[in-house]
Amino acid sequence: KREITKLLEMNPTTARLILPDGSTKNVDVSELKVGDQLQVLNGDQVPIDGVILSGSTSIDESSINGESIPKEKSKGDVVFGSTINGTGTFTMKVTKENKDTVFSKILQLVNQNQDNQTKAASIIQKFEPKYVTVVLIAIPLFMLLAPFLLDWTWSQSVYRGLVLLVAASPCALAAATVSATLSTTSNLAKKGVLSKGSSYLSQLADIKAIAFDKTGTLTKGKPEVTNYYFADSVNEENMIDIVVAL
């Protein structure tokens, strides 16, 4: 829930609506309709999906596609809600309602993740009611018959029956798979990885090969110098000073 809340915080809440007289008014994103015209200033979050009517800019779309390099946008280009506008100011026309934006679909996907159970969790969920019924019938019978069959006192029979009831509790079965998958989903979300459901996570052990479509979804796009080499004819200290100065 905490990770989903963080995603929700990325969802735009207000927009700068252009009124018929040319002035602007801040409105809630949920009030926007298809065809409305908006103004997006530099540094603003694009409030909703739409198309640019005028102006040009560069937009950081990493929240949508993982690409760290801002993408140049101009008249006629599509923009997506929750992305970050760069240095330019532009006007745009709304093409989708708030519930139908790309980012909203991502949020819906994450919320549905909790309903998409693993195969093991589904089996346990079906098996658990029958297991509980058997336990609730068997243990009272055990308490009643133990004094006669095992020569226990009634207090011993009740005490040991309650111990058996606690030990046979089905809660551990249900919690074992659910907690594991939810923990995995949460940790992946912290690292910017969204899964379509717990059932898909359980299939990772069977994967033989993975095909990735672009490097932007795998890396942060921020290269770091890990080592360096200089030709023998180059003064190493001077070259390092020059590089650092740049």
mmCIF file of C-alpha atoms in Angstrom:
data_model
loop_
_atom_site.group_PDB
_atom_site.id
_atom_site.type_symbol
_atom_site.label_atom_id
_atom_site.label_comp_id
_atom_site.label_asym_id
_atom_site.label_seq_id
_atom_site.Cartn_x
_atom_site.Cartn_y
_atom_site.Cartn_z
ATOM 1 C CA LYS A 1 0.000 0.000 0.000
ATOM 2 C CA ARG A 2 2.840 2.379 0.844
ATOM 3 C CA GLU A 3 4.468 1.935 -2.556
ATOM 4 C CA ILE A 4 1.139 2.387 -4.345
ATOM 5 C CA THR A 5 0.599 5.590 -2.371
ATOM 6 C CA LYS A 6 3.949 6.888 -3.603
ATOM 7 C CA LEU A 7 2.846 6.210 -7.160
ATOM 8 C CA LEU A 8 -0.412 8.049 -6.541
ATOM 9 C CA GLU A 9 1.571 11.066 -5.360
ATOM 10 C CA MET A 10 3.141 11.239 -8.837
ATOM 11 C CA ASN A 11 -0.291 11.583 -10.423
ATOM 12 C CA PRO A 12 -1.028 15.251 -11.338
ATOM 13 C CA THR A 13 -3.835 16.896 -9.383
ATOM 14 C CA THR A 14 -4.182 20.372 -10.935
ATOM 15 C CA ALA A 15 -4.001 21.898 -14.407
ATOM 16 C CA ARG A 16 -3.820 25.409 -15.866
ATOM 17 C CA LEU A 17 -6.994 25.664 -17.981
ATOM 18 C CA ILE A 18 -7.111 28.285 -20.765
ATOM 19 C CA LEU A 19 -10.434 30.138 -20.633
ATOM 20 C CA PRO A 20 -12.255 31.565 -23.702
ATOM 21 C CA ASP A 21 -10.936 35.071 -22.945
ATOM 22 C CA GLY A 22 -7.336 33.797 -23.005
ATOM 23 C CA SER A 23 -6.775 33.891 -19.264
ATOM 24 C CA THR A 24 -5.843 30.802 -17.276
ATOM 25 C CA LYS A 25 -7.407 29.183 -14.249
ATOM 26 C CA ASN A 26 -6.106 26.413 -12.007
ATOM 27 C CA VAL A 27 -8.586 23.534 -11.952
ATOM 28 C CA ASP A 28 -8.626 19.983 -10.675
ATOM 29 C CA VAL A 29 -7.459 17.433 -13.239
ATOM 30 C CA SER A 30 -10.609 15.379 -12.655
ATOM 31 C CA GLU A 31 -12.665 18.307 -14.019
ATOM 32 C CA LEU A 32 -10.912 18.341 -17.394
ATOM 33 C CA LYS A 33 -12.788 17.231 -20.494
ATOM 34 C CA VAL A 34 -11.589 16.088 -23.885
ATOM 35 C CA GLY A 35 -10.991 19.176 -26.023
ATOM 36 C CA ASP A 36 -10.001 21.505 -23.171
ATOM 37 C CA GLN A 37 -6.921 23.623 -23.811
ATOM 38 C CA LEU A 38 -4.206 23.855 -21.170
ATOM 39 C CA GLN A 39 -1.073 25.867 -20.608
ATOM 40 C CA VAL A 40 2.007 24.037 -19.321
ATOM 41 C CA LEU A 41 4.879 26.164 -18.016
ATOM 42 C CA ASN A 42 8.507 25.126 -17.881
ATOM 43 C CA GLY A 43 9.160 22.819 -14.948
ATOM 44 C CA ASP A 44 5.470 21.936 -14.628
ATOM 45 C CA GLN A 45 4.128 18.425 -14.553
ATOM 46 C CA VAL A 46 2.052 17.637 -17.629
ATOM 47 C CA PRO A 47 -1.419 17.263 -16.077
ATOM 48 C CA ILE A 48 -3.057 14.869 -18.536
ATOM 49 C CA ASP A 49 -2.598 13.133 -21.875
ATOM 50 C CA GLY A 50 -2.971 15.377 -24.894
ATOM 51 C CA VAL A 51 -1.406 16.894 -27.988
ATOM 52 C CA ILE A 52 0.673 20.078 -28.282
ATOM 53 C CA LEU A 53 -1.078 22.959 -30.047
ATOM 54 C CA SER A 54 1.752 25.492 -29.917
ATOM 55 C CA GLY A 55 5.228 25.807 -28.495
ATOM 56 C CA SER A 56 8.123 23.405 -28.207
ATOM 57 C CA THR A 57 9.953 21.876 -25.285
ATOM 58 C CA SER A 58 11.761 18.819 -23.982
ATOM 59 C CA ILE A 59 9.856 16.480 -21.682
ATOM 60 C CA ASP A 60 11.147 13.962 -19.159
ATOM 61 C CA GLU A 61 9.052 10.842 -19.805
ATOM 62 C CA SER A 62 10.940 8.558 -17.421
ATOM 63 C CA SER A 63 7.819 8.042 -15.283
ATOM 64 C CA ILE A 64 6.134 6.456 -18.312
ATOM 65 C CA ASN A 65 8.800 4.678 -20.341
ATOM 66 C CA GLY A 66 11.922 4.671 -18.164
ATOM 67 C CA GLU A 67 13.926 6.765 -20.627
ATOM 68 C CA SER A 68 16.170 9.171 -18.735
ATOM 69 C CA ILE A 69 16.923 11.446 -21.703
ATOM 70 C CA PRO A 70 14.233 14.140 -22.195
ATOM 71 C CA LYS A 71 12.361 13.919 -25.478
ATOM 72 C CA GLU A 72 11.969 16.919 -27.757
ATOM 73 C CA LYS A 73 8.330 17.842 -28.367
ATOM 74 C CA SER A 74 6.686 20.387 -30.656
ATOM 75 C CA LYS A 75 3.330 21.154 -32.283
ATOM 76 C CA GLY A 76 1.357 18.002 -33.043
ATOM 77 C CA ASP A 77 3.327 15.742 -30.699
ATOM 78 C CA VAL A 78 1.593 13.654 -28.040
ATOM 79 C CA VAL A 79 2.341 14.348 -24.370
ATOM 80 C CA PHE A 80 1.508 12.191 -21.369
ATOM 81 C CA GLY A 81 0.231 13.069 -17.922
ATOM 82 C CA SER A 82 2.701 12.864 -14.985
ATOM 83 C CA THR A 83 5.703 13.585 -17.235
ATOM 84 C CA ILE A 84 7.833 16.658 -16.474
ATOM 85 C CA ASN A 85 8.032 19.617 -18.834
ATOM 86 C CA GLY A 86 11.512 20.968 -19.481
ATOM 87 C CA THR A 87 12.604 24.446 -20.492
ATOM 88 C CA GLY A 88 9.778 25.456 -22.823
ATOM 89 C CA THR A 89 6.195 26.589 -22.361
ATOM 90 C CA PHE A 90 3.444 25.145 -24.537
ATOM 91 C CA THR A 91 -0.294 24.876 -24.925
ATOM 92 C CA MET A 92 -1.989 21.533 -25.348
ATOM 93 C CA LYS A 93 -5.375 20.012 -26.044
ATOM 94 C CA VAL A 94 -6.748 17.273 -23.811
ATOM 95 C CA THR A 95 -7.310 14.030 -25.732
ATOM 96 C CA LYS A 96 -8.177 11.660 -22.873
ATOM 97 C CA GLU A 97 -10.101 11.834 -19.645
ATOM 98 C CA ASN A 98 -8.090 11.508 -16.455
ATOM 99 C CA LYS A 99 -9.160 7.906 -15.849
ATOM 100 C CA ASP A 100 -7.978 6.870 -19.322
ATOM 101 C CA THR A 101 -4.465 8.342 -19.286
ATOM 102 C CA VAL A 102 -1.404 6.134 -19.628
ATOM 103 C CA PHE A 103 -0.318 6.851 -16.050
ATOM 104 C CA SER A 104 -3.801 6.063 -14.715
ATOM 105 C CA LYS A 105 -3.656 2.721 -16.522
ATOM 106 C CA ILE A 106 -0.342 2.020 -14.789
ATOM 107 C CA LEU A 107 -1.911 2.789 -11.405
ATOM 108 C CA GLN A 108 -4.857 0.522 -12.190
ATOM 109 C CA LEU A 109 -2.425 -2.223 -13.147
ATOM 110 C CA VAL A 110 -0.595 -1.899 -9.832
ATOM 111 C CA ASN A 111 -3.851 -1.958 -7.861
ATOM 112 C CA GLN A 112 -5.018 -5.069 -9.714
ATOM 113 C CA ASN A 113 -1.723 -6.739 -8.864
ATOM 114 C CA GLN A 114 -2.991 -7.701 -5.415
ATOM 115 C CA ASP A 115 -5.915 -9.619 -6.933
ATOM 116 C CA ASN A 116 -3.688 -11.585 -9.294
ATOM 117 C CA GLN A 117 -2.628 -14.432 -7.029
ATOM 118 C CA THR A 118 0.031 -17.052 -7.526
ATOM 119 C CA LYS A 119 -0.954 -20.626 -8.304
ATOM 120 C CA ALA A 120 0.112 -21.724 -4.820
ATOM 121 C CA ALA A 121 -1.969 -18.983 -3.176
ATOM 122 C CA SER A 122 -5.019 -19.952 -5.237
ATOM 123 C CA ILE A 123 -4.672 -23.607 -4.245
ATOM 124 C CA ILE A 124 -4.293 -22.704 -0.575
ATOM 125 C CA GLN A 125 -7.291 -20.385 -0.765
ATOM 126 C CA LYS A 126 -9.448 -23.213 -2.132
ATOM 127 C CA PHE A 127 -8.043 -25.763 0.300
ATOM 128 C CA GLU A 128 -8.183 -23.576 3.413
ATOM 129 C CA PRO A 129 -11.989 -23.676 4.086
ATOM 130 C CA LYS A 130 -12.001 -27.485 3.960
ATOM 131 C CA TYR A 131 -8.919 -27.629 6.146
ATOM 132 C CA VAL A 132 -10.502 -25.309 8.726
ATOM 133 C CA THR A 133 -13.672 -27.404 8.786
ATOM 134 C CA VAL A 134 -11.709 -30.604 9.396
ATOM 135 C CA VAL A 135 -9.653 -28.983 12.168
ATOM 136 C CA LEU A 136 -12.714 -27.536 13.926
ATOM 137 C CA ILE A 137 -14.429 -30.922 13.886
ATOM 138 C CA ALA A 138 -11.419 -33.104 14.691
ATOM 139 C CA ILE A 139 -10.035 -31.174 17.662
ATOM 140 C CA PRO A 140 -13.263 -31.094 19.743
ATOM 141 C CA LEU A 141 -13.610 -34.835 19.098
ATOM 142 C CA PHE A 142 -10.006 -35.263 20.197
ATOM 143 C CA MET A 143 -10.734 -33.374 23.437
ATOM 144 C CA LEU A 144 -13.791 -35.528 24.141
ATOM 145 C CA LEU A 145 -12.220 -38.903 23.333
ATOM 146 C CA ALA A 146 -8.723 -38.394 24.759
ATOM 147 C CA PRO A 147 -9.735 -38.918 28.435
ATOM 148 C CA PHE A 148 -11.251 -42.288 27.522
ATOM 149 C CA LEU A 149 -8.697 -43.490 24.976
ATOM 150 C CA LEU A 150 -5.481 -42.036 26.421
ATOM 151 C CA ASP A 151 -6.420 -41.933 30.099
ATOM 152 C CA TRP A 152 -5.893 -38.157 30.310
ATOM 153 C CA THR A 153 -7.647 -35.865 32.732
ATOM 154 C CA TRP A 154 -10.172 -33.450 31.281
ATOM 155 C CA SER A 155 -7.866 -30.507 31.969
ATOM 156 C CA GLN A 156 -5.016 -32.249 30.130
ATOM 157 C CA SER A 157 -7.287 -33.054 27.225
ATOM 158 C CA VAL A 158 -8.571 -29.482 26.893
ATOM 159 C CA TYR A 159 -5.096 -27.976 27.262
ATOM 160 C CA ARG A 160 -3.495 -30.267 24.687
ATOM 161 C CA GLY A 161 -6.450 -29.839 22.377
ATOM 162 C CA LEU A 162 -6.010 -26.067 22.458
ATOM 163 C CA VAL A 163 -2.278 -26.461 21.794
ATOM 164 C CA LEU A 164 -3.098 -28.644 18.803
ATOM 165 C CA LEU A 165 -5.643 -26.090 17.597
ATOM 166 C CA VAL A 166 -3.031 -23.326 17.661
ATOM 167 C CA ALA A 167 -0.454 -25.530 15.930
ATOM 168 C CA ALA A 168 -2.938 -26.582 13.254
ATOM 169 C CA SER A 169 -4.070 -23.021 12.541
ATOM 170 C CA PRO A 170 -4.322 -22.425 8.785
ATOM 171 C CA CYS A 171 -3.189 -18.802 9.119
ATOM 172 C CA ALA A 172 0.434 -19.739 8.516
ATOM 173 C CA LEU A 173 -0.486 -21.439 5.242
ATOM 174 C CA ALA A 174 -2.330 -18.396 3.950
ATOM 175 C CA ALA A 175 0.273 -15.909 5.150
ATOM 176 C CA ALA A 176 3.261 -17.797 3.771
ATOM 177 C CA THR A 177 2.556 -17.209 0.086
ATOM 178 C CA VAL A 178 0.719 -13.883 0.285
ATOM 179 C CA SER A 179 3.338 -12.140 2.416
ATOM 180 C CA ALA A 180 6.143 -13.379 0.170
ATOM 181 C CA THR A 181 4.566 -12.096 -3.038
ATOM 182 C CA LEU A 182 3.479 -8.780 -1.505
ATOM 183 C CA SER A 183 6.978 -8.230 -0.151
ATOM 184 C CA THR A 184 8.432 -8.941 -3.585
ATOM 185 C CA THR A 185 5.994 -6.570 -5.265
ATOM 186 C CA SER A 186 6.785 -3.829 -2.743
ATOM 187 C CA ASN A 187 10.553 -4.185 -3.140
ATOM 188 C CA LEU A 188 10.253 -4.140 -6.922
ATOM 189 C CA ALA A 189 8.109 -0.993 -6.776
ATOM 190 C CA LYS A 190 10.789 0.715 -4.664
ATOM 191 C CA LYS A 191 13.240 0.062 -7.483
ATOM 192 C CA GLY A 192 10.845 1.294 -10.160
ATOM 193 C CA VAL A 193 9.779 -2.139 -11.415
ATOM 194 C CA LEU A 194 6.056 -2.809 -11.822
ATOM 195 C CA SER A 195 4.663 -6.317 -12.217
ATOM 196 C CA LYS A 196 1.318 -7.265 -13.736
ATOM 197 C CA GLY A 197 0.569 -9.642 -10.891
ATOM 198 C CA SER A 198 1.892 -12.040 -8.307
ATOM 199 C CA SER A 199 1.240 -15.007 -10.577
ATOM 200 C CA TYR A 200 3.805 -13.672 -13.038
ATOM 201 C CA LEU A 201 6.413 -13.274 -10.314
ATOM 202 C CA SER A 202 6.071 -16.934 -9.372
ATOM 203 C CA GLN A 203 6.919 -17.885 -12.962
ATOM 204 C CA LEU A 204 10.300 -16.122 -12.901
ATOM 205 C CA ALA A 205 11.999 -19.317 -11.718
ATOM 206 C CA ASP A 206 11.007 -21.035 -14.971
ATOM 207 C CA ILE A 207 12.307 -18.311 -17.301
ATOM 208 C CA LYS A 208 15.114 -19.427 -19.609
ATOM 209 C CA ALA A 209 15.735 -16.165 -21.489
ATOM 210 C CA ILE A 210 14.604 -12.525 -21.366
ATOM 211 C CA ALA A 211 14.284 -10.098 -24.296
ATOM 212 C CA PHE A 212 14.490 -6.373 -23.479
ATOM 213 C CA ASP A 213 13.355 -3.725 -25.931
ATOM 214 C CA LYS A 214 15.544 -0.817 -24.846
ATOM 215 C CA THR A 215 18.357 0.033 -22.469
ATOM 216 C CA GLY A 216 16.394 2.868 -20.900
ATOM 217 C CA THR A 217 14.224 0.402 -19.019
ATOM 218 C CA LEU A 218 17.272 -1.331 -17.537
ATOM 219 C CA THR A 219 19.563 1.522 -16.594
ATOM 220 C CA LYS A 220 19.261 4.943 -15.021
ATOM 221 C CA GLY A 221 20.849 6.597 -18.041
ATOM 222 C CA LYS A 222 23.474 8.232 -15.835
ATOM 223 C CA PRO A 223 26.845 6.735 -16.795
ATOM 224 C CA GLU A 224 29.691 6.828 -14.294
ATOM 225 C CA VAL A 225 33.430 6.625 -14.850
ATOM 226 C CA THR A 226 34.630 3.412 -13.233
ATOM 227 C CA ASN A 227 38.178 3.317 -14.623
ATOM 228 C CA TYR A 228 40.431 5.200 -17.002
ATOM 229 C CA TYR A 229 43.537 4.612 -19.116
ATOM 230 C CA PHE A 230 45.952 7.055 -20.729
ATOM 231 C CA ALA A 231 48.417 6.657 -23.541
ATOM 232 C CA ASP A 232 52.060 6.693 -22.501
ATOM 233 C CA SER A 233 52.562 10.029 -24.242
ATOM 234 C CA VAL A 234 49.839 11.750 -22.158
ATOM 235 C CA ASN A 235 50.555 13.448 -18.841
ATOM 236 C CA GLU A 236 48.049 11.744 -16.559
ATOM 237 C CA GLU A 237 47.788 14.481 -13.916
ATOM 238 C CA ASN A 238 47.328 17.261 -16.459
ATOM 239 C CA MET A 239 44.696 15.299 -18.358
ATOM 240 C CA ILE A 240 42.736 14.545 -15.169
ATOM 241 C CA ASP A 241 42.783 18.259 -14.283
ATOM 242 C CA ILE A 242 41.420 19.101 -17.733
ATOM 243 C CA VAL A 243 38.667 16.477 -17.527
ATOM 244 C CA VAL A 244 37.612 17.594 -14.043
ATOM 245 C CA ALA A 245 37.536 21.221 -15.187
ATOM 246 C CA LEU A 246 35.117 20.296 -17.952
#
